Short mmCIF file of C-alpha atoms and ligand atoms in Angstrom, two decimals:
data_model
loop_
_atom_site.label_atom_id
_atom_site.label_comp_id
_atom_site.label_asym_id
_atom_site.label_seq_id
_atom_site.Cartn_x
_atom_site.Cartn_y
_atom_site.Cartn_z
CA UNK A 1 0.00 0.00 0.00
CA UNK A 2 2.78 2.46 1.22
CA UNK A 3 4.94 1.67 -1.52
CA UNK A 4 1.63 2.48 -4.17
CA UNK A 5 1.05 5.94 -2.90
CA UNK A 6 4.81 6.90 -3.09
CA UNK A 7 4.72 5.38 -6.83
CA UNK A 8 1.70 7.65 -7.14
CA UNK A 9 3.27 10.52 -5.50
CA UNK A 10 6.29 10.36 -7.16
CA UNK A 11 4.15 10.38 -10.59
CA UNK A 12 2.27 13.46 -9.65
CA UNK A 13 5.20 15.40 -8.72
CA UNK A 14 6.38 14.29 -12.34
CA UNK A 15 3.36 15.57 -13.93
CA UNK A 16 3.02 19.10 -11.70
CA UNK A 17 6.85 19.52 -12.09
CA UNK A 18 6.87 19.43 -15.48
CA UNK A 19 3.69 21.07 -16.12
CA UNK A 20 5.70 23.41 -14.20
CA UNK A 21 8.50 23.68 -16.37
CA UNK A 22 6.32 24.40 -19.34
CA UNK A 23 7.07 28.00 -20.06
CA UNK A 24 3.52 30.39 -20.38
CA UNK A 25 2.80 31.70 -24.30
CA UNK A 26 2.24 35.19 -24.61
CA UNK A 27 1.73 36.74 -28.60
CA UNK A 28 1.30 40.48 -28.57
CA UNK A 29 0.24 41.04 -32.45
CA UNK A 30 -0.16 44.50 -32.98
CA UNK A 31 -2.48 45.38 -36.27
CA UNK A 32 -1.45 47.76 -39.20
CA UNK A 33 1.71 48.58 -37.25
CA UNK A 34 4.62 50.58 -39.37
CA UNK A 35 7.76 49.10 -39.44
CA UNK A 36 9.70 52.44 -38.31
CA UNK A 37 7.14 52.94 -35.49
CA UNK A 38 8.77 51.90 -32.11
CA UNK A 39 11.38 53.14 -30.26
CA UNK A 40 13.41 50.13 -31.03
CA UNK A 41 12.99 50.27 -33.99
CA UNK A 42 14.71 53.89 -34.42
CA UNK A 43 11.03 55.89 -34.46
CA UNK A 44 11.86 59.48 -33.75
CA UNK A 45 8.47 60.71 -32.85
CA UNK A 46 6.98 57.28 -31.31
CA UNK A 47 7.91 56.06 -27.63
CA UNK A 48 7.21 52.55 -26.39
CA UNK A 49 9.92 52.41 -23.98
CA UNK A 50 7.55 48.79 -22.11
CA UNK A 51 7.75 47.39 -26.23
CA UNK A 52 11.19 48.70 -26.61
CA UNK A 53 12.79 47.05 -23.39
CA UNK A 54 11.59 43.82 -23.95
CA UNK A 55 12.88 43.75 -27.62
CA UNK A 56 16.43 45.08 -26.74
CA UNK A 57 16.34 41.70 -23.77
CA UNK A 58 15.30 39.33 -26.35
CA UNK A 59 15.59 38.06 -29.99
CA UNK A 60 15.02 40.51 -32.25
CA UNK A 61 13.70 39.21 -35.92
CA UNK A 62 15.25 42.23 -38.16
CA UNK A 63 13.57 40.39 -41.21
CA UNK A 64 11.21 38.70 -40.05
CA UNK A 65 7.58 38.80 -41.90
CA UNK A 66 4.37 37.51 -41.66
CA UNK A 67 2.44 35.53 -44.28
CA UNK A 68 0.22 38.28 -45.73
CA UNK A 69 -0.12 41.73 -45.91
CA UNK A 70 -3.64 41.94 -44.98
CA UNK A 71 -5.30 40.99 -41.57
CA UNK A 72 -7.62 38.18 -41.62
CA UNK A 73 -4.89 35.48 -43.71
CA UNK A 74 -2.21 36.45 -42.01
CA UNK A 75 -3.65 35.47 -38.69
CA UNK A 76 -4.76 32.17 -40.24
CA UNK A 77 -0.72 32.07 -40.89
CA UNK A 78 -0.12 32.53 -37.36
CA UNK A 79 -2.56 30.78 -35.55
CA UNK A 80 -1.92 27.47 -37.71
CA UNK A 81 1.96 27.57 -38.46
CA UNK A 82 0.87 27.12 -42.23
CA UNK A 83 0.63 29.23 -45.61
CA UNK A 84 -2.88 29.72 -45.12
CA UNK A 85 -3.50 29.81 -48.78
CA UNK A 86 -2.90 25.63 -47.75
CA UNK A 87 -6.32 25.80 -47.16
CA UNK A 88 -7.99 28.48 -49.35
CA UNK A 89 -7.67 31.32 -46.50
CA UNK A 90 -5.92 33.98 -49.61
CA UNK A 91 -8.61 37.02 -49.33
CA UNK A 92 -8.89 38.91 -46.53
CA UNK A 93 -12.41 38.99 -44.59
CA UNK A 94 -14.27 36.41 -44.85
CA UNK A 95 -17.59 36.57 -45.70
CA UNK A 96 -20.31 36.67 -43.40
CA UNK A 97 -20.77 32.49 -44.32
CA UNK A 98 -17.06 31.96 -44.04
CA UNK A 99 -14.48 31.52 -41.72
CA UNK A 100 -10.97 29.31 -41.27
CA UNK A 101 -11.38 26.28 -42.42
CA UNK A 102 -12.28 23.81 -39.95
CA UNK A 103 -9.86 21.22 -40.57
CA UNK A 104 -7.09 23.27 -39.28
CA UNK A 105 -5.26 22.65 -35.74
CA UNK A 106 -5.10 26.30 -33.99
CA UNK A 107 -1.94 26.81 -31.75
CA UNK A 108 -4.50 27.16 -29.55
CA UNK A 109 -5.60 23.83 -29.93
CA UNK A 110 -2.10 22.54 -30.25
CA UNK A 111 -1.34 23.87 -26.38
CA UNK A 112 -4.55 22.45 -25.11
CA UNK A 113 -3.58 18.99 -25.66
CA UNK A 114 -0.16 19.93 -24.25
CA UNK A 115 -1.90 20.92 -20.88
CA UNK A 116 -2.21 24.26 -21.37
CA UNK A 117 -4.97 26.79 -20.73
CA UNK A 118 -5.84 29.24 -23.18
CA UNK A 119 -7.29 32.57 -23.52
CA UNK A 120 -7.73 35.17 -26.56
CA UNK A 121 -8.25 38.72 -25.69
CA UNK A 122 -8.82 41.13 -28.30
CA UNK A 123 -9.61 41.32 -32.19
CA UNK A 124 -9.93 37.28 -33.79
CA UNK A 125 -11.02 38.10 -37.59
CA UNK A 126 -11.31 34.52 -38.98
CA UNK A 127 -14.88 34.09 -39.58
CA UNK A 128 -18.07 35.75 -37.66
CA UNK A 129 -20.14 32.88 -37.48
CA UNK A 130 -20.72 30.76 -33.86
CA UNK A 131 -19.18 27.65 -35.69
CA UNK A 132 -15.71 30.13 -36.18
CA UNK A 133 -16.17 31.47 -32.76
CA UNK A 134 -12.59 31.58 -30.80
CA UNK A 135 -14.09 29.35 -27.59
CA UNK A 136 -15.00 26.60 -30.78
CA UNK A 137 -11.24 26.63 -32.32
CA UNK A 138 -9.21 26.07 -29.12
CA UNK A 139 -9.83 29.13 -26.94
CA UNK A 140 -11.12 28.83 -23.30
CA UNK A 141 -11.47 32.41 -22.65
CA UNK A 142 -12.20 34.87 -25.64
CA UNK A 143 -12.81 38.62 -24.65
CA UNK A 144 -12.86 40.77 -27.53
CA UNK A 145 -14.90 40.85 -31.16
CA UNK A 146 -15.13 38.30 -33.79
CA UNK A 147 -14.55 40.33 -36.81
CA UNK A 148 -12.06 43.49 -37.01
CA UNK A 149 -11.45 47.71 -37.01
CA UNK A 150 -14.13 49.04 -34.13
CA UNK A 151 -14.15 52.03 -32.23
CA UNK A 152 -11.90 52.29 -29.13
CA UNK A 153 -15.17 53.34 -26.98
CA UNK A 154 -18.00 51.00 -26.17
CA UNK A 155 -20.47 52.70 -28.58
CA UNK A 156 -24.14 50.77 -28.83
CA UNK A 157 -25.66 52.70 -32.06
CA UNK A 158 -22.88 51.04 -34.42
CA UNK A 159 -20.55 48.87 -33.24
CA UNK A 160 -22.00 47.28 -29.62
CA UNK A 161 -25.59 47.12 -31.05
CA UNK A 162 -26.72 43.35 -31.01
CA UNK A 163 -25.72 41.08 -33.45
CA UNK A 164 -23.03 43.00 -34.70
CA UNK A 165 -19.66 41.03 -35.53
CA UNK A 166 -17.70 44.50 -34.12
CA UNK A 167 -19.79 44.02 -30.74
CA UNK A 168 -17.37 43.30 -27.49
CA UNK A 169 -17.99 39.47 -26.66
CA UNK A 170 -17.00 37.77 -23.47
CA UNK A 171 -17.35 33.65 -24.53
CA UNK A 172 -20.17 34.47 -26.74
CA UNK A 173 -22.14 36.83 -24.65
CA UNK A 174 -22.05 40.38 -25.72
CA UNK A 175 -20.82 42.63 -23.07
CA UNK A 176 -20.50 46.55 -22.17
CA UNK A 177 -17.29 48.14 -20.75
CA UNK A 178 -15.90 51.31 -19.51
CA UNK A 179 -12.77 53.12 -20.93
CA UNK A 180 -10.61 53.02 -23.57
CA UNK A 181 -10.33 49.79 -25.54
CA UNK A 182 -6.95 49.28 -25.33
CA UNK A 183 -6.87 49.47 -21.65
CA UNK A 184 -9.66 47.19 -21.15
CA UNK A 185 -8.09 44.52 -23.06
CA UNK A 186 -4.38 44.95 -21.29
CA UNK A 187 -6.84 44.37 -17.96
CA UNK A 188 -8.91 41.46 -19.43
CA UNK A 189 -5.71 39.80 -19.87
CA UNK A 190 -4.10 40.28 -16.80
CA UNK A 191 -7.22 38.93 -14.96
CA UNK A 192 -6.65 35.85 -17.55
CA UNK A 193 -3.02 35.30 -16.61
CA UNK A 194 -3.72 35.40 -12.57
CA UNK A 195 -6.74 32.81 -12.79
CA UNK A 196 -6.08 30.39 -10.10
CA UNK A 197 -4.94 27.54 -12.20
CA UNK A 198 -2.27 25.24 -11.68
CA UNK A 199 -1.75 24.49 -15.66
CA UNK A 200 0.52 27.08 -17.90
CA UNK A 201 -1.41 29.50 -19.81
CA UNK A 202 -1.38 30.40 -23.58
CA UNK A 203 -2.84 34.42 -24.76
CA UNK A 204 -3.26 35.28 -27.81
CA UNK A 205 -3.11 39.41 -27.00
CA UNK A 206 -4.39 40.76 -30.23
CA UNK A 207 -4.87 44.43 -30.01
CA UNK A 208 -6.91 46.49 -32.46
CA UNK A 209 -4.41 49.41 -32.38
CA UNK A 210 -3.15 50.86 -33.82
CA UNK A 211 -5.25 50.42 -37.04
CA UNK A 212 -8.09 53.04 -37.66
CA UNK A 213 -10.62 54.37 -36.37
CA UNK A 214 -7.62 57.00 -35.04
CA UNK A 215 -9.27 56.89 -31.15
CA UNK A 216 -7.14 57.65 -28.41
CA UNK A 217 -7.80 59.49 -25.15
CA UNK A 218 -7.06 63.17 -24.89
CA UNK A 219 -4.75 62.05 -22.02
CA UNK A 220 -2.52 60.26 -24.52
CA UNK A 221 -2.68 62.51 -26.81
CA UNK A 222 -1.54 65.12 -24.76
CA UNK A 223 1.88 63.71 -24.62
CA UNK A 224 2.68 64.09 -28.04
CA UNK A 225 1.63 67.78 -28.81
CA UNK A 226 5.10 67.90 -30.38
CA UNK A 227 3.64 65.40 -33.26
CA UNK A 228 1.67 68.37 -35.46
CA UNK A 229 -0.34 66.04 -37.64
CA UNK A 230 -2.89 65.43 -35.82
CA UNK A 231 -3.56 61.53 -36.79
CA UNK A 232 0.23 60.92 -36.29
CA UNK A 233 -0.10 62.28 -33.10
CA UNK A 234 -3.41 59.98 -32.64
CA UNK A 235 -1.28 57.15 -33.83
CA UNK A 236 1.40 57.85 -31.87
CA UNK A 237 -1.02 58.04 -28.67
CA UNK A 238 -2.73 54.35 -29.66
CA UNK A 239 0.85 53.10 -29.86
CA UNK A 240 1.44 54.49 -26.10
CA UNK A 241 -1.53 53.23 -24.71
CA UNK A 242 -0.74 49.74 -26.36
CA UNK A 243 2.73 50.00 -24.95
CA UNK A 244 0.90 50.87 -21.59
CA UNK A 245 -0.97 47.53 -21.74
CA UNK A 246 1.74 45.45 -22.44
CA UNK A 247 4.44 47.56 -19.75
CA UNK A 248 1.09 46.20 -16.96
CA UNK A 249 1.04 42.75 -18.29
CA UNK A 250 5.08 42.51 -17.74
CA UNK A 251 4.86 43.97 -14.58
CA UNK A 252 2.25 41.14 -12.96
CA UNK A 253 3.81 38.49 -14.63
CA UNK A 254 7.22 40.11 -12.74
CA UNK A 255 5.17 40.19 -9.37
CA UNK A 256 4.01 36.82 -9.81
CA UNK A 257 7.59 35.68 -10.25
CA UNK A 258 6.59 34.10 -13.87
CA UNK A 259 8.27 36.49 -16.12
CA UNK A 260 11.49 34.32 -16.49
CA UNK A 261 9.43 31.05 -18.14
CA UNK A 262 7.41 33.23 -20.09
CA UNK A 263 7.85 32.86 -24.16
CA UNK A 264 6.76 36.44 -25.14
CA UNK A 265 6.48 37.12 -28.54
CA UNK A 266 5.66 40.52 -30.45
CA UNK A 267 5.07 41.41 -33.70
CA UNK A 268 2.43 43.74 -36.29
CA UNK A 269 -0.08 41.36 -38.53
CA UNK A 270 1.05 43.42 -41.29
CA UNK A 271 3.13 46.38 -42.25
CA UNK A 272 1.65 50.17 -41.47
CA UNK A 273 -1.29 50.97 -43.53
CA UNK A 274 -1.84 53.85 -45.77
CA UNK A 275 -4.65 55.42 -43.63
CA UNK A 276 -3.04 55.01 -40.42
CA UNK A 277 0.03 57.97 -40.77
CA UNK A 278 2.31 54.96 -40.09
CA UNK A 279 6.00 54.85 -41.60
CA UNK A 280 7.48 51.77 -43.07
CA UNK A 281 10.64 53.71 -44.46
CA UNK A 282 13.09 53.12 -45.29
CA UNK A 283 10.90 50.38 -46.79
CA UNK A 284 8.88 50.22 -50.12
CA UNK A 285 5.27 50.17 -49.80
CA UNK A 286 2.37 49.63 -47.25
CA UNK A 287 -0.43 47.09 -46.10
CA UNK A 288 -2.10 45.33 -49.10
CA UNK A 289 1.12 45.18 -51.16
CA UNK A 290 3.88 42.64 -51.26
CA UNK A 291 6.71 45.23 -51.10
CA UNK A 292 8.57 44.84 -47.97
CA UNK A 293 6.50 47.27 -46.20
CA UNK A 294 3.92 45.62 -46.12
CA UNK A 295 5.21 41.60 -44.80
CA UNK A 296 8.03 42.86 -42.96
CA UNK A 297 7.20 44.01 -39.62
CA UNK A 298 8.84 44.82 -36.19
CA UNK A 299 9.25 41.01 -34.74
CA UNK A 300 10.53 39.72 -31.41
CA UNK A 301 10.47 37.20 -29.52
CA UNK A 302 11.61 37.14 -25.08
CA UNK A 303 12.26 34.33 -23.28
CA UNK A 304 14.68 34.91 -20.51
CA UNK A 305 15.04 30.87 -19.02
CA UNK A 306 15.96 30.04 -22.68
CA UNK A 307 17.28 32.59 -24.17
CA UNK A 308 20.05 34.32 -21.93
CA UNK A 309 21.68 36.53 -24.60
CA UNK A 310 19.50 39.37 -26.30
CA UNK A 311 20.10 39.37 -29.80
CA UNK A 312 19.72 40.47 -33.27
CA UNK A 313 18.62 37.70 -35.50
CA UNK A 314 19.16 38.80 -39.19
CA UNK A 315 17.95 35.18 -41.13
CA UNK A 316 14.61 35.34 -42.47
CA UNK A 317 11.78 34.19 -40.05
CA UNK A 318 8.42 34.15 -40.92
CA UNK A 319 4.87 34.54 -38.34
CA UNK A 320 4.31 30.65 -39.10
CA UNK A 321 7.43 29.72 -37.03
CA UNK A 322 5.87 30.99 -34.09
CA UNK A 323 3.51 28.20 -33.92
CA UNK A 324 6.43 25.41 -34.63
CA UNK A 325 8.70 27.30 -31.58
CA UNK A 326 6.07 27.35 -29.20
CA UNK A 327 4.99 24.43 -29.70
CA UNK A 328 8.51 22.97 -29.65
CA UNK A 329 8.89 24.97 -26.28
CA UNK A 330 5.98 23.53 -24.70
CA UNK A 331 7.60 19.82 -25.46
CA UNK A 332 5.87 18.69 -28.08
CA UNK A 333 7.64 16.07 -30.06
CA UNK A 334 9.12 16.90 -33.09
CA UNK A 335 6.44 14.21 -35.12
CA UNK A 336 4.04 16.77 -33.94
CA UNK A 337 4.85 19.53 -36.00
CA UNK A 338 4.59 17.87 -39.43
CA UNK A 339 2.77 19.46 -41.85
CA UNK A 340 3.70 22.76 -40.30
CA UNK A 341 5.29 25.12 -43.09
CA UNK A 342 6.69 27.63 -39.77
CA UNK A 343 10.11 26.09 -37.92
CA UNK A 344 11.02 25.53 -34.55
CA UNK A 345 13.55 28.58 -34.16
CA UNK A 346 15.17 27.68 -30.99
CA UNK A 347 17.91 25.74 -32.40
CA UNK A 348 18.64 28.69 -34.31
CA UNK A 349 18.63 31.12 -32.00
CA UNK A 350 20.82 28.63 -29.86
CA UNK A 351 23.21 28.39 -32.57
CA UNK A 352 22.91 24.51 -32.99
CA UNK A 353 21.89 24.82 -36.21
CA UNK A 354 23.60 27.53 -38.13
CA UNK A 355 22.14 27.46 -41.52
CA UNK A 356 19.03 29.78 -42.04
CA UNK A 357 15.84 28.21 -40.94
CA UNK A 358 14.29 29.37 -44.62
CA UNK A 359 15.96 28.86 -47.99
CA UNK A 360 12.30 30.23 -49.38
CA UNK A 361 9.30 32.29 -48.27
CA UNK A 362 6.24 32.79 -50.22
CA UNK A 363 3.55 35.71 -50.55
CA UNK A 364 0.04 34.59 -52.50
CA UNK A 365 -2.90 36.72 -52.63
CA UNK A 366 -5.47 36.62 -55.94
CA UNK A 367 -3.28 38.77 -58.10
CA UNK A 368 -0.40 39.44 -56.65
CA UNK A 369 3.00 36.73 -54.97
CA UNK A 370 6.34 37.32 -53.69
CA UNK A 371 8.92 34.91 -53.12
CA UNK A 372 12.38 35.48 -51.49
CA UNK A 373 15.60 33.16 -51.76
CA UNK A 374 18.13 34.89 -49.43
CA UNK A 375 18.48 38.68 -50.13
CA UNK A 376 16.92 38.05 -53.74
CA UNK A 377 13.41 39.28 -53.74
CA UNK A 378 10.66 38.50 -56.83
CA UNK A 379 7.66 39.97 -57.06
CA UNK A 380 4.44 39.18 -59.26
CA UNK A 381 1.31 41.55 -60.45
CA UNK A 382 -0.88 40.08 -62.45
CA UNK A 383 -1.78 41.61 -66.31
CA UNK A 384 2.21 43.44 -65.53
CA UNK A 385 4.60 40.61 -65.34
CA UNK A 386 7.67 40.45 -62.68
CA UNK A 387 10.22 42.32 -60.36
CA UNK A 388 13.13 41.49 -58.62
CA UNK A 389 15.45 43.01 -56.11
CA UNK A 390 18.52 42.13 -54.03
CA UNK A 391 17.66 43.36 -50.35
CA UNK A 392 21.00 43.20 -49.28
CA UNK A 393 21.95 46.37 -51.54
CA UNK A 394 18.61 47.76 -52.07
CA UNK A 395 16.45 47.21 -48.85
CA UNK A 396 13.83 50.10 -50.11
CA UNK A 397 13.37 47.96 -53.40
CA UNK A 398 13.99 50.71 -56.01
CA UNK A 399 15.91 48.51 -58.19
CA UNK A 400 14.60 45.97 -60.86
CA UNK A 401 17.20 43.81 -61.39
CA UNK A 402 14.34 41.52 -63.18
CA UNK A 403 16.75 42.10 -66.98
CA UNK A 404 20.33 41.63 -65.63
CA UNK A 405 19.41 38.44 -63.72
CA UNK A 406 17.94 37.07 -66.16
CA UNK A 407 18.78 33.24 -65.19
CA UNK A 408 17.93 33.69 -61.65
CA UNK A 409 14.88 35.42 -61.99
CA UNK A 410 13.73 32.49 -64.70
CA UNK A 411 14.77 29.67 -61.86
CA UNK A 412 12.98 31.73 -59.04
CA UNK A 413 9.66 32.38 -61.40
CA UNK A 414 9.66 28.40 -61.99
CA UNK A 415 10.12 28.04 -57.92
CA UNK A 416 7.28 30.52 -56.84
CA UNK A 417 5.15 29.20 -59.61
CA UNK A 418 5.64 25.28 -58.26
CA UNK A 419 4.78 26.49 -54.75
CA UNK A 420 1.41 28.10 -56.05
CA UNK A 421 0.21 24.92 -57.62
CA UNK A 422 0.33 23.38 -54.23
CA UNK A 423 -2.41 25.67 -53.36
CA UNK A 424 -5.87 25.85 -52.66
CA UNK A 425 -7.88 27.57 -54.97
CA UNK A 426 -9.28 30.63 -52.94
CA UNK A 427 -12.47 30.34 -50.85
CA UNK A 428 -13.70 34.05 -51.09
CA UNK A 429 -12.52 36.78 -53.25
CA UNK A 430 -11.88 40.56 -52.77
CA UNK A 431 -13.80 43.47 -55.13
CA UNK A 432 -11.76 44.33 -58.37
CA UNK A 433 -11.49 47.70 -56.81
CA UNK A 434 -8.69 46.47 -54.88
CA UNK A 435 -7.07 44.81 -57.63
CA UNK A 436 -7.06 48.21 -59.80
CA UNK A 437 -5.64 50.01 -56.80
CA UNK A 438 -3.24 47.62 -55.76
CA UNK A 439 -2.23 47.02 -58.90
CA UNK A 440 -1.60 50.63 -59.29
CA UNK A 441 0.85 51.03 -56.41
CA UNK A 442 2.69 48.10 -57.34
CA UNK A 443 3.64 49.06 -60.92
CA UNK A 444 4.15 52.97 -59.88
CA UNK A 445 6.64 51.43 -57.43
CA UNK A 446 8.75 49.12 -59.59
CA UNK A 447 8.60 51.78 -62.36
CA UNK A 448 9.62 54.09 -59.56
CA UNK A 449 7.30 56.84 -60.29
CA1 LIG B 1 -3.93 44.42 -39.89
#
């Protein structure tokens, strides 16, 4: 008998230990965040000095990019660790019918089965209907709105009047709050991190700001008088209260002594947008557009039980890693990340691996793809034909080198055009509007107009 309940003891305090040992999740995804607009990131007007300080302790991505330039498929990138055009997810917003297809494991998922508990607070954007809902794809909590871009004020004539996707949801029940959006998230996840629960957690923190509508308190704003156009300055005060949220979530995680086995990563869901009065200099282009403003984004990632020495990582990573690292990071076995397109990171940041974890990333949206191999850069608009750049000299693309490298660009056009076979055809489709206006920006750029 005695020698049972020691063997069971001894089990336990297996289990709980290593439950233990499990580091807590954090992603901070900012939305329609420029690439020039942190403090880190060498902003002159902008101050996120919470954002800043955990980049300059951790592992900072300097090109790192996410799958799409445009919200709702590049958080289908991120929250399944594959190109989401895999599975048809290529448009943005998915019709009021649609959603991410069902098939598809969620990080969130993923965790569950590795004992964690999950939460989402904040905007989801991958389908509006109950059968999409956040708390039905591998979310425990979800406080926050199904669909995307809301005011920053509880307002019930538009956005919190029933039925509406924009509406503020707690696990499926519409609810009212008091404040400033931003701030009310940064609290609903801090309550989520301190429940009284034994098991590590996962959030998915995905603010709103700073894309539009340009809300932000007259508080905020205050402190940046110095900014005089006025939805820079509005920007610049979103930004602040974002970095306000995320200074309050360190801090408790400090006090509650689980800041040290805490995987924190941060990034934008897509490069600044035109509307915004973000900067994505010295990069070409914006949101929408496969120019490097608009996939490359300010990326980190803080861990400070794994990784002891801050860093600048310069290989190319890509948004679907993050679901291969944390996954790797919260022991799953290396079967279980097949059919993952993302890569487990940490032996690259460990430097026991030291080729690139990418030879090749891939942009696909209806009429437009990229494709990078190392510095070299290719670029497709449909009806127009092909660019291509070498980042390493030209960062701010203004060069098409798509005549003198002639051989490579052939191979690389072959490559991309391989990978797009693989795909799905497209599940919803976006109004030619955006294909004239896109189309527009992408030519005037590579004619360099
Ligand atoms: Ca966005």
């Amino acid at each position: 008998m005695k020698s049972t309940s020691i063997i069971l003891t001894l089990v336990f305090l297996t289990i709980s230990l290593s439950a233990k040992d499990k580091p807590n999740i954090i992603i901070l995804l900012a939305d329609d965040l420029g690439w020039s607009d942190l403090g880190f990131q060498g902003s002159a007007d902008i101050r996120s000095p919470h954002i800043d300080s955990l980049a300059s302790n951790g592992i900072q991505f300097t090109d790192g990019h996410v799958s799409a330039s445009v919200c709702s498929p590049s958080r289908a990138g991120l929250m399944t660790g594959r190109y989401q055009q895999r599975f048809g997810h290529e448009a943005n917003s998915p019709p009021e019918s649609a959603g991410m297809d069902l098939e598809q494991v969620t990080l969130a998922d993923a965790l569950k089965k590795l004992g964690y508990r999950t939460g989402l607070v904040g905007k989801w954007h991958l389908g509006n209907q109950d059968v999409y809902y956040p708390n039905q794809r591998g979310f425990d909590y979800f406080y926050g709105l199904r669909s995307g871009s809301r005011s920053y004020f509880y307002n019930p004539k538009k956005e919190d009047k029933a039925g509406n996707a924009k509406g503020i949801e707690e696990n499926g029940k519409p609810v009212k709050f008091n404040g400033y959006l931003t701030d009310v998230f940064g609290q609903k996840a801090i309550d989520f991190i301190h429940e009284e629960d034994d098991r590590p957690f996962f959030l998915f923190h995905s603010f709103t700001a700073p894309h539009g509508p340009m809300h932000a308190t007259e508080e905020d704003k205050a402190l940046f008088v110095s900014i005089k156009n006025t939805k820079r300055r509005s920007y610049a005060a979103m930004i602040w209260a974002m970095d306000r949220a995320i200074g309050k979530l360190v801090n408790s995680l400090k006090a509650s002594g689980e800041f040290e086995n805490t995987l924190i990563w941060f990034l934008s869901d897509n490069g600044g947008a035109t509307g915004n009065a973000s900067i994505n200099l010295p990069l070409a282009g914006h949101k929408g557009i496969k120019f490097e403003g608009g996939t490359r984004v300010p990326f980190f990632a803080h861990w400070p039980k794994q990784f002891k020495e801050p860093k600048k990582f310069d290989p190319m990573v890509i948004s679907l890693d993050i679901m291969a690292t944390s996954l790797a990071a919260a022991g799953a076995k290396v079967n279980d990340l097949k059919g993952l397109d993302g890569m487990n990171l940490i032996p690259f940041i460990q430097e026991e691996k030291s080729t690139p974890p990418h030879k090749n990333l891939y942009w696909h949206k209806l009429w437009f793809s990229a494709m990078r191999e190392g510095p070299w850069k290719l670029i497709y608009v449909q009806d127009y034909g092909y660019a291509l750049y070498n980042l390493e000299e030209d960062l701010g693309e203004s060069t098409n080198l798509i005549q003198s490298e002639k051989k490579r660009s052939e191979q690389m056009i072959a490559q991309l055009n391989d990978w797009k076979d693989g795909l799905e055809k497209p599940r919803w489709d976006e109004a030619e509007v955006w294909f004239r206006t896109h189309s527009k920006t992408h030519i005037r750029i590579i004619e360099g107009e």
